[in-house]
Short mmCIF file of C-alpha atoms and ligand atoms in Angstrom, two decimals:
data_model
loop_
_atom_site.label_atom_id
_atom_site.label_comp_id
_atom_site.label_asym_id
_atom_site.label_seq_id
_atom_site.Cartn_x
_atom_site.Cartn_y
_atom_site.Cartn_z
CA MET G 1 77.88 233.96 106.66
CA ARG G 2 78.87 230.61 105.77
CA HIS G 3 76.69 228.40 103.46
CA THR G 4 77.60 224.79 102.69
CA PHE G 5 77.03 222.99 99.98
CA PHE G 6 77.63 218.65 100.18
CA CYS G 7 79.21 217.74 96.55
CA ILE G 8 80.28 214.25 94.65
CA ASP G 9 82.83 215.39 92.31
CA GLY G 10 83.98 213.46 89.31
CA HIS G 11 84.12 212.95 86.13
CA THR G 12 82.82 212.24 82.13
CA ALA G 13 85.33 210.95 79.49
CA GLY G 14 87.76 212.98 81.49
CA ASN G 15 85.28 216.22 81.78
CA PRO G 16 84.14 217.85 85.55
CA VAL G 17 81.33 216.94 86.91
CA ARG G 18 80.68 218.45 89.76
CA LEU G 19 77.01 217.63 91.52
CA VAL G 20 75.24 219.39 94.17
CA ALA G 21 73.77 217.42 96.02
CA GLY G 22 73.20 219.31 99.15
CA GLY G 23 72.69 223.25 99.76
CA ALA G 24 70.55 223.62 96.30
CA PRO G 25 68.31 226.37 96.20
CA LEU G 26 64.41 227.05 96.32
CA LEU G 27 63.67 227.85 92.55
CA LYS G 28 60.64 228.94 91.71
CA GLY G 29 58.66 228.44 88.37
CA ALA G 30 57.04 226.38 86.59
CA SER G 31 59.16 224.45 84.05
CA MET G 32 63.01 223.66 84.70
CA SER G 33 63.53 226.52 81.98
CA GLU G 34 61.81 228.93 83.90
CA ARG G 35 63.93 227.77 87.18
CA ARG G 36 66.37 227.86 85.08
CA GLN G 37 65.46 231.50 85.02
CA ASP G 38 64.88 232.32 88.78
CA PHE G 39 68.33 230.49 89.25
CA LEU G 40 70.54 232.79 87.16
CA ALA G 41 68.18 235.48 88.99
CA ARG G 42 69.31 235.43 92.74
CA PHE G 43 70.95 232.46 92.38
CA ASP G 44 73.63 232.80 90.08
CA TRP G 45 76.03 233.39 93.30
CA ILE G 46 76.12 230.14 93.80
CA ARG G 47 77.44 229.26 90.10
CA THR G 48 80.36 231.53 90.66
CA GLY G 49 81.52 230.86 93.84
CA LEU G 50 80.93 226.60 93.28
CA CYS G 51 82.34 226.70 89.58
CA PHE G 52 85.52 230.20 88.93
CA GLU G 53 87.98 229.71 90.90
CA PRO G 54 88.99 229.30 93.92
CA ARG G 55 86.33 226.38 94.46
CA GLY G 56 86.94 225.86 90.57
CA HIS G 57 88.19 226.68 87.65
CA ASP G 58 88.10 226.86 83.79
CA MET G 59 86.29 223.55 83.26
CA MET G 60 84.19 223.23 86.33
CA SER G 61 81.00 222.03 85.37
CA GLY G 62 78.09 220.25 87.26
CA GLY G 63 74.90 221.02 88.73
CA PHE G 64 71.91 220.39 91.07
CA LEU G 65 69.33 217.80 91.39
CA TYR G 66 65.71 219.03 91.77
CA PRO G 67 62.03 217.04 91.75
CA PRO G 68 61.06 217.11 88.43
CA THR G 69 57.60 219.26 88.19
CA THR G 70 55.85 216.92 84.97
CA SER G 71 54.67 213.89 86.05
CA ASP G 72 56.43 211.28 84.11
CA ALA G 73 59.16 211.99 84.38
CA ASP G 74 62.45 211.25 87.66
CA VAL G 75 64.49 213.73 87.78
CA GLY G 76 64.63 217.21 87.11
CA ILE G 77 68.16 219.25 86.66
CA LEU G 78 69.67 222.15 86.54
CA PHE G 79 73.44 222.73 85.00
CA ILE G 80 75.91 224.60 85.75
CA GLU G 81 79.19 225.72 84.63
CA THR G 82 81.53 228.33 84.16
CA SER G 83 79.93 229.89 81.35
CA GLY G 84 76.25 229.98 83.40
CA CYS G 85 73.41 227.68 82.86
CA LEU G 86 74.04 225.77 80.20
CA PRO G 87 69.18 224.61 78.49
CA MET G 88 71.22 220.42 78.43
CA CYS G 89 74.88 219.76 79.37
CA GLY G 90 74.91 215.17 78.15
CA HIS G 91 78.47 215.13 79.93
CA GLY G 92 76.79 216.69 83.66
CA THR G 93 73.88 214.77 82.80
CA ILE G 94 76.55 211.24 82.27
CA GLY G 95 77.82 211.98 84.93
CA MET G 96 74.52 213.41 87.69
CA VAL G 97 72.96 210.13 86.69
CA THR G 98 75.73 207.85 87.73
CA PHE G 99 76.73 209.80 90.94
CA GLY G 100 73.08 210.17 91.77
CA LEU G 101 72.28 206.33 90.49
CA GLU G 102 75.71 204.97 92.36
CA HIS G 103 74.61 206.97 96.20
CA GLY G 104 70.66 206.76 96.12
CA LEU G 105 69.92 210.54 95.07
CA ILE G 106 68.64 208.99 92.01
CA GLN G 107 65.71 205.92 92.78
CA PRO G 108 64.23 205.25 88.86
CA ALA G 109 60.61 204.27 88.55
CA THR G 110 61.26 201.84 86.65
CA PRO G 111 65.14 200.42 86.76
CA GLY G 112 67.67 200.34 84.11
CA ARG G 113 65.17 204.01 82.61
CA LEU G 114 64.63 206.91 83.70
CA LYS G 115 62.82 210.35 82.12
CA VAL G 116 65.34 213.41 83.15
CA GLU G 117 63.60 216.77 82.68
CA VAL G 118 66.50 219.29 81.90
CA PRO G 119 66.06 223.59 80.72
CA ALA G 120 65.68 221.82 77.51
CA GLY G 121 63.38 219.54 77.55
CA THR G 122 62.46 216.04 78.85
CA ILE G 123 64.92 213.88 77.98
CA ASP G 124 65.54 209.86 78.05
CA ILE G 125 67.89 207.73 79.76
CA ALA G 126 68.66 203.77 79.57
CA TYR G 127 71.93 202.70 82.06
CA GLU G 128 73.42 199.49 82.45
CA ALA G 129 74.76 199.07 86.26
CA GLU G 130 76.66 196.45 87.49
CA ARG G 131 76.39 196.03 91.59
CA ASP G 132 77.21 198.92 92.92
CA ARG G 133 78.65 200.91 89.74
CA VAL G 134 77.09 202.12 86.50
CA THR G 135 78.75 201.66 83.79
CA ALA G 136 77.00 203.06 80.72
CA VAL G 137 74.80 206.13 79.88
CA LYS G 138 72.99 205.94 77.16
CA ILE G 139 71.04 209.50 76.71
CA THR G 140 67.73 210.59 73.76
CA ASN G 141 68.20 214.30 73.80
CA VAL G 142 66.24 216.80 72.60
CA PRO G 143 65.88 217.81 69.10
CA ALA G 144 69.45 219.03 67.32
CA TYR G 145 69.31 220.81 64.05
CA VAL G 146 70.82 223.15 62.03
CA ALA G 147 70.01 227.02 62.45
CA ALA G 148 72.62 228.17 60.01
CA THR G 149 75.41 227.26 56.63
CA GLY G 150 77.89 229.18 55.73
CA ILE G 151 78.55 232.05 57.67
CA ALA G 152 81.98 233.18 56.59
CA ILE G 153 84.30 235.24 58.88
CA GLU G 154 87.19 236.67 58.94
CA VAL G 155 89.61 235.57 62.00
CA GLU G 156 92.74 237.19 62.72
CA GLY G 157 96.26 234.71 62.95
CA LEU G 158 93.98 232.89 60.63
CA GLY G 159 92.39 233.66 57.45
CA PRO G 160 88.71 233.88 56.40
CA ILE G 161 87.32 230.92 57.72
CA THR G 162 83.22 229.86 56.85
CA VAL G 163 81.60 228.28 59.81
CA ASP G 164 77.84 227.07 60.49
CA VAL G 165 75.26 226.91 63.23
CA ALA G 166 74.05 223.95 65.03
CA TYR G 167 72.10 222.56 67.38
CA GLY G 168 72.23 219.62 70.22
CA GLY G 169 70.62 221.50 73.28
CA ASN G 170 72.69 224.21 73.06
CA TYR G 171 73.94 226.94 69.61
CA TYR G 172 77.64 226.13 67.81
CA ALA G 173 79.48 227.06 65.89
CA ILE G 174 80.96 224.88 63.81
CA VAL G 175 84.01 224.55 62.35
CA GLU G 176 85.06 222.19 59.59
CA PRO G 177 88.72 221.78 57.94
CA GLN G 178 89.81 224.08 55.70
CA GLY G 179 92.04 226.59 54.62
CA ALA G 180 94.62 227.64 57.36
CA TYR G 181 93.02 225.00 60.20
CA ALA G 182 94.47 221.18 59.08
CA GLY G 183 93.07 219.55 61.39
CA LEU G 184 93.35 219.59 65.85
CA ASP G 185 96.75 218.90 66.83
CA ASP G 186 97.68 221.34 64.24
CA LEU G 187 96.16 224.31 66.40
CA GLY G 188 96.57 222.79 69.67
CA ALA G 189 94.91 223.60 72.47
CA ALA G 190 95.61 226.96 73.68
CA ALA G 191 95.54 228.35 69.93
CA LEU G 192 92.37 226.73 69.27
CA VAL G 193 91.36 228.27 72.75
CA GLY G 194 92.34 231.84 71.32
CA PHE G 195 90.61 231.88 67.83
CA SER G 196 87.11 230.42 69.81
CA GLY G 197 87.28 233.23 71.89
CA ILE G 198 87.21 235.18 68.28
CA ILE G 199 85.04 233.37 66.44
CA ARG G 200 82.49 232.85 69.03
CA GLU G 201 82.45 236.45 68.53
CA LYS G 202 81.98 237.19 64.84
CA VAL G 203 79.56 234.73 64.54
CA ARG G 204 77.51 236.10 67.89
CA ALA G 205 77.94 240.13 65.43
CA ALA G 206 76.62 237.39 62.92
CA PHE G 207 73.32 235.26 63.43
CA GLU G 208 71.37 235.20 66.61
CA PRO G 209 69.63 231.58 66.28
CA VAL G 210 66.38 231.89 68.70
CA HIS G 211 64.74 227.85 69.58
CA PRO G 212 61.72 227.80 67.90
CA LEU G 213 60.33 226.52 70.84
CA ASP G 214 61.89 228.23 73.38
CA PRO G 215 62.99 230.90 73.33
CA THR G 216 64.64 231.45 76.08
CA ILE G 217 67.82 229.55 74.53
CA ARG G 218 69.39 231.28 71.97
CA GLY G 219 72.65 232.68 70.49
CA VAL G 220 75.89 230.75 69.88
CA SER G 221 77.07 229.68 73.50
CA HIS G 222 80.13 226.52 71.98
CA VAL G 223 82.30 225.84 69.19
CA LEU G 224 82.81 222.75 67.98
CA TRP G 225 86.66 222.36 66.33
CA ALA G 226 85.67 218.15 64.29
CA ASP G 227 88.61 216.91 62.71
CA ARG G 228 88.81 213.75 61.23
CA PRO G 229 89.25 210.32 64.01
CA ARG G 230 92.20 209.28 65.07
CA ALA G 231 91.57 205.77 65.87
CA ASP G 232 90.98 203.31 62.84
CA ASP G 233 87.65 202.57 64.76
CA ALA G 234 86.50 205.94 65.36
CA ASP G 235 83.91 207.98 62.64
CA GLY G 236 85.14 211.64 64.03
CA ARG G 237 87.34 213.92 66.47
CA ASN G 238 86.72 217.12 68.11
CA ALA G 239 87.84 220.17 70.19
CA VAL G 240 85.14 222.07 71.69
CA PHE G 241 85.50 224.97 73.23
CA TYR G 242 83.09 226.45 76.47
CA GLY G 243 82.88 229.44 78.52
CA ASP G 244 85.99 232.44 78.20
CA LYS G 245 88.94 228.96 78.41
CA ALA G 246 87.41 225.68 78.50
CA ILE G 247 88.16 222.66 76.16
CA ASP G 248 85.98 219.93 76.91
CA ARG G 249 87.91 216.73 77.68
CA SER G 250 84.73 214.60 76.69
CA PRO G 251 83.56 214.55 73.20
CA CYS G 252 80.38 216.84 74.06
CA GLY G 253 76.20 215.63 74.38
CA THR G 254 75.79 218.87 72.70
CA GLY G 255 77.76 219.05 70.80
CA THR G 256 78.37 215.76 69.36
CA SER G 257 73.55 215.44 69.34
CA ALA G 258 74.93 219.02 67.15
CA ARG G 259 77.58 217.62 65.46
CA LEU G 260 74.88 214.65 63.99
CA ALA G 261 72.29 216.82 63.24
CA HIS G 262 75.03 218.54 60.97
CA LEU G 263 75.63 215.55 59.37
CA ALA G 264 72.72 213.64 58.57
CA ALA G 265 71.56 218.00 56.73
CA GLN G 266 74.75 217.32 54.97
CA GLY G 267 73.48 213.50 53.61
CA LYS G 268 77.22 211.75 55.08
CA LEU G 269 74.72 210.40 58.47
CA ASN G 270 71.78 208.33 58.32
CA VAL G 271 68.31 207.40 60.55
CA GLY G 272 69.79 204.36 62.02
CA GLU G 273 74.15 204.79 62.26
CA ARG G 274 75.94 205.37 64.72
CA PHE G 275 79.40 207.90 64.62
CA VAL G 276 81.46 207.16 67.68
CA HIS G 277 82.92 210.29 68.41
CA GLU G 278 86.62 211.12 70.08
CA SER G 279 87.50 213.75 72.49
CA TYR G 280 90.66 216.18 72.10
CA ILE G 281 91.39 213.80 75.30
CA GLY G 282 91.17 210.92 72.71
CA SER G 283 87.92 209.29 75.41
CA ARG G 284 85.08 208.89 73.94
CA PHE G 285 81.19 208.97 73.00
CA THR G 286 79.20 206.60 71.27
CA GLY G 287 76.28 209.15 69.74
CA ARG G 288 73.83 207.95 66.69
CA VAL G 289 70.59 209.59 64.85
CA GLU G 290 67.77 208.41 66.74
CA SER G 291 65.11 209.00 64.37
CA ALA G 292 63.69 212.19 61.99
CA THR G 293 62.19 214.96 63.28
CA ARG G 294 61.01 219.26 63.15
CA VAL G 295 62.22 221.92 65.39
CA GLY G 296 59.32 224.00 64.82
CA ASP G 297 59.31 224.42 61.73
CA LYS G 298 63.29 223.31 60.29
CA VAL G 299 63.52 220.00 59.87
CA GLY G 300 66.12 218.15 62.53
CA ILE G 301 66.56 215.05 64.21
CA VAL G 302 66.57 213.24 67.35
CA PRO G 303 70.26 212.21 68.51
CA SER G 304 71.50 210.14 71.20
CA ILE G 305 75.14 209.91 73.23
CA GLU G 306 75.82 206.66 75.54
CA GLY G 307 79.51 207.47 77.53
CA SER G 308 80.04 206.51 81.14
CA ALA G 309 81.49 208.81 84.43
CA VAL G 310 83.58 207.80 87.38
CA ALA G 311 82.91 209.74 90.52
CA THR G 312 86.30 211.01 92.39
CA GLY G 313 85.53 211.80 95.41
CA PHE G 314 83.09 213.38 97.67
CA ASN G 315 83.38 217.43 98.12
CA THR G 316 82.07 219.71 101.04
CA ILE G 317 82.67 223.16 100.28
CA TRP G 318 82.15 226.83 101.97
CA ILE G 319 81.05 229.64 100.06
CA ASP G 320 81.95 232.00 103.01
CA ARG G 321 80.44 235.42 102.88
CA SER G 322 83.54 237.03 104.45
CA ASP G 323 86.16 235.53 101.59
CA ARG G 324 86.50 238.03 99.99
CA PHE G 325 86.99 235.55 96.74
CA TRP G 326 83.02 234.07 98.29
CA GLU G 327 81.98 234.50 94.15
CA GLY G 328 85.10 233.04 93.13
CA PHE G 329 86.63 234.58 89.82
CA GLN G 330 88.47 234.20 86.27
CA VAL G 331 92.12 235.61 85.11
CA LYS G 332 90.99 237.14 81.74
O1 LIG B 401 78.37 217.42 77.06
O2 LIG B 401 76.64 219.16 76.15
C1 LIG B 401 78.04 218.99 76.93
C2 LIG B 401 79.20 219.64 77.85
C3 LIG B 401 78.67 221.46 77.08
C4 LIG B 401 79.58 221.60 77.69
C5 LIG B 401 80.67 221.35 78.34
N1 LIG B 401 80.10 219.92 77.65
#
């Protein structure tokens, strides 16, 4: 049996975005969070088929547009990625909103503004367009907060390090320069990937964060290596590890949100201040601490992230069950 998925492929700040515009399954659930659970239970083969090899690769990421479940939202998004269905994805949102607007799949009630329902909550979008191109997307994200500080672990080949855990739509183990970690260029991508897997495993063994308002969001999924900026007009640089082998080519929207909450908690960033974040490849998002808030009983912030995306083409993909690799595979 052949399943056909019509996709708009592209990238946000260099990281892939595959908007699955045709072929989305009907999902059960009274919210995007419940639909995410339903998708994972019944349709995860679509995610692995579209994200893993041979139709995808280690960094593949994207999602589906759905009618929202709440009357105040314009659209709902379900994210797919090599590691699972994320509660929120910043670079994915910027890409899917851009491609959806440019191709008439999203019809805003108010031009220039959107409310988007994602599994982690409802986010506000402000976008700019010139003729038929969307040139900038700003996400006012779900609230971000620091879940734990000072988790001490021993990493074979790197030595002892201390990490903090912060939430920005996903939970991040944040590694700041310290000890044998002098900066991103000192390690390089292959070592960052190798150490990240170990760090995530050790942090998971030591601490399991659970979102105070949605217990389906739990556990450290990503590792954010923080560093000084390369450019004079940037404020920081990062490398975000996700899945099993991926370094985000963008500055990572939820990672930047978590980092903003982290810096705010350290007293290094105030409400109203912006933070230009460089990615591993030098692309940028502009982050901002919009306001102070609470996440359940935790002190947090409302972060925003701004960036842009480029569509690279249409891609009609078949998942044919007679193909031995119909569900996709990963080389570990
Ligand atoms: O931009 O939030 C993000 C993201 C998560 C994983 C990869 N990118």
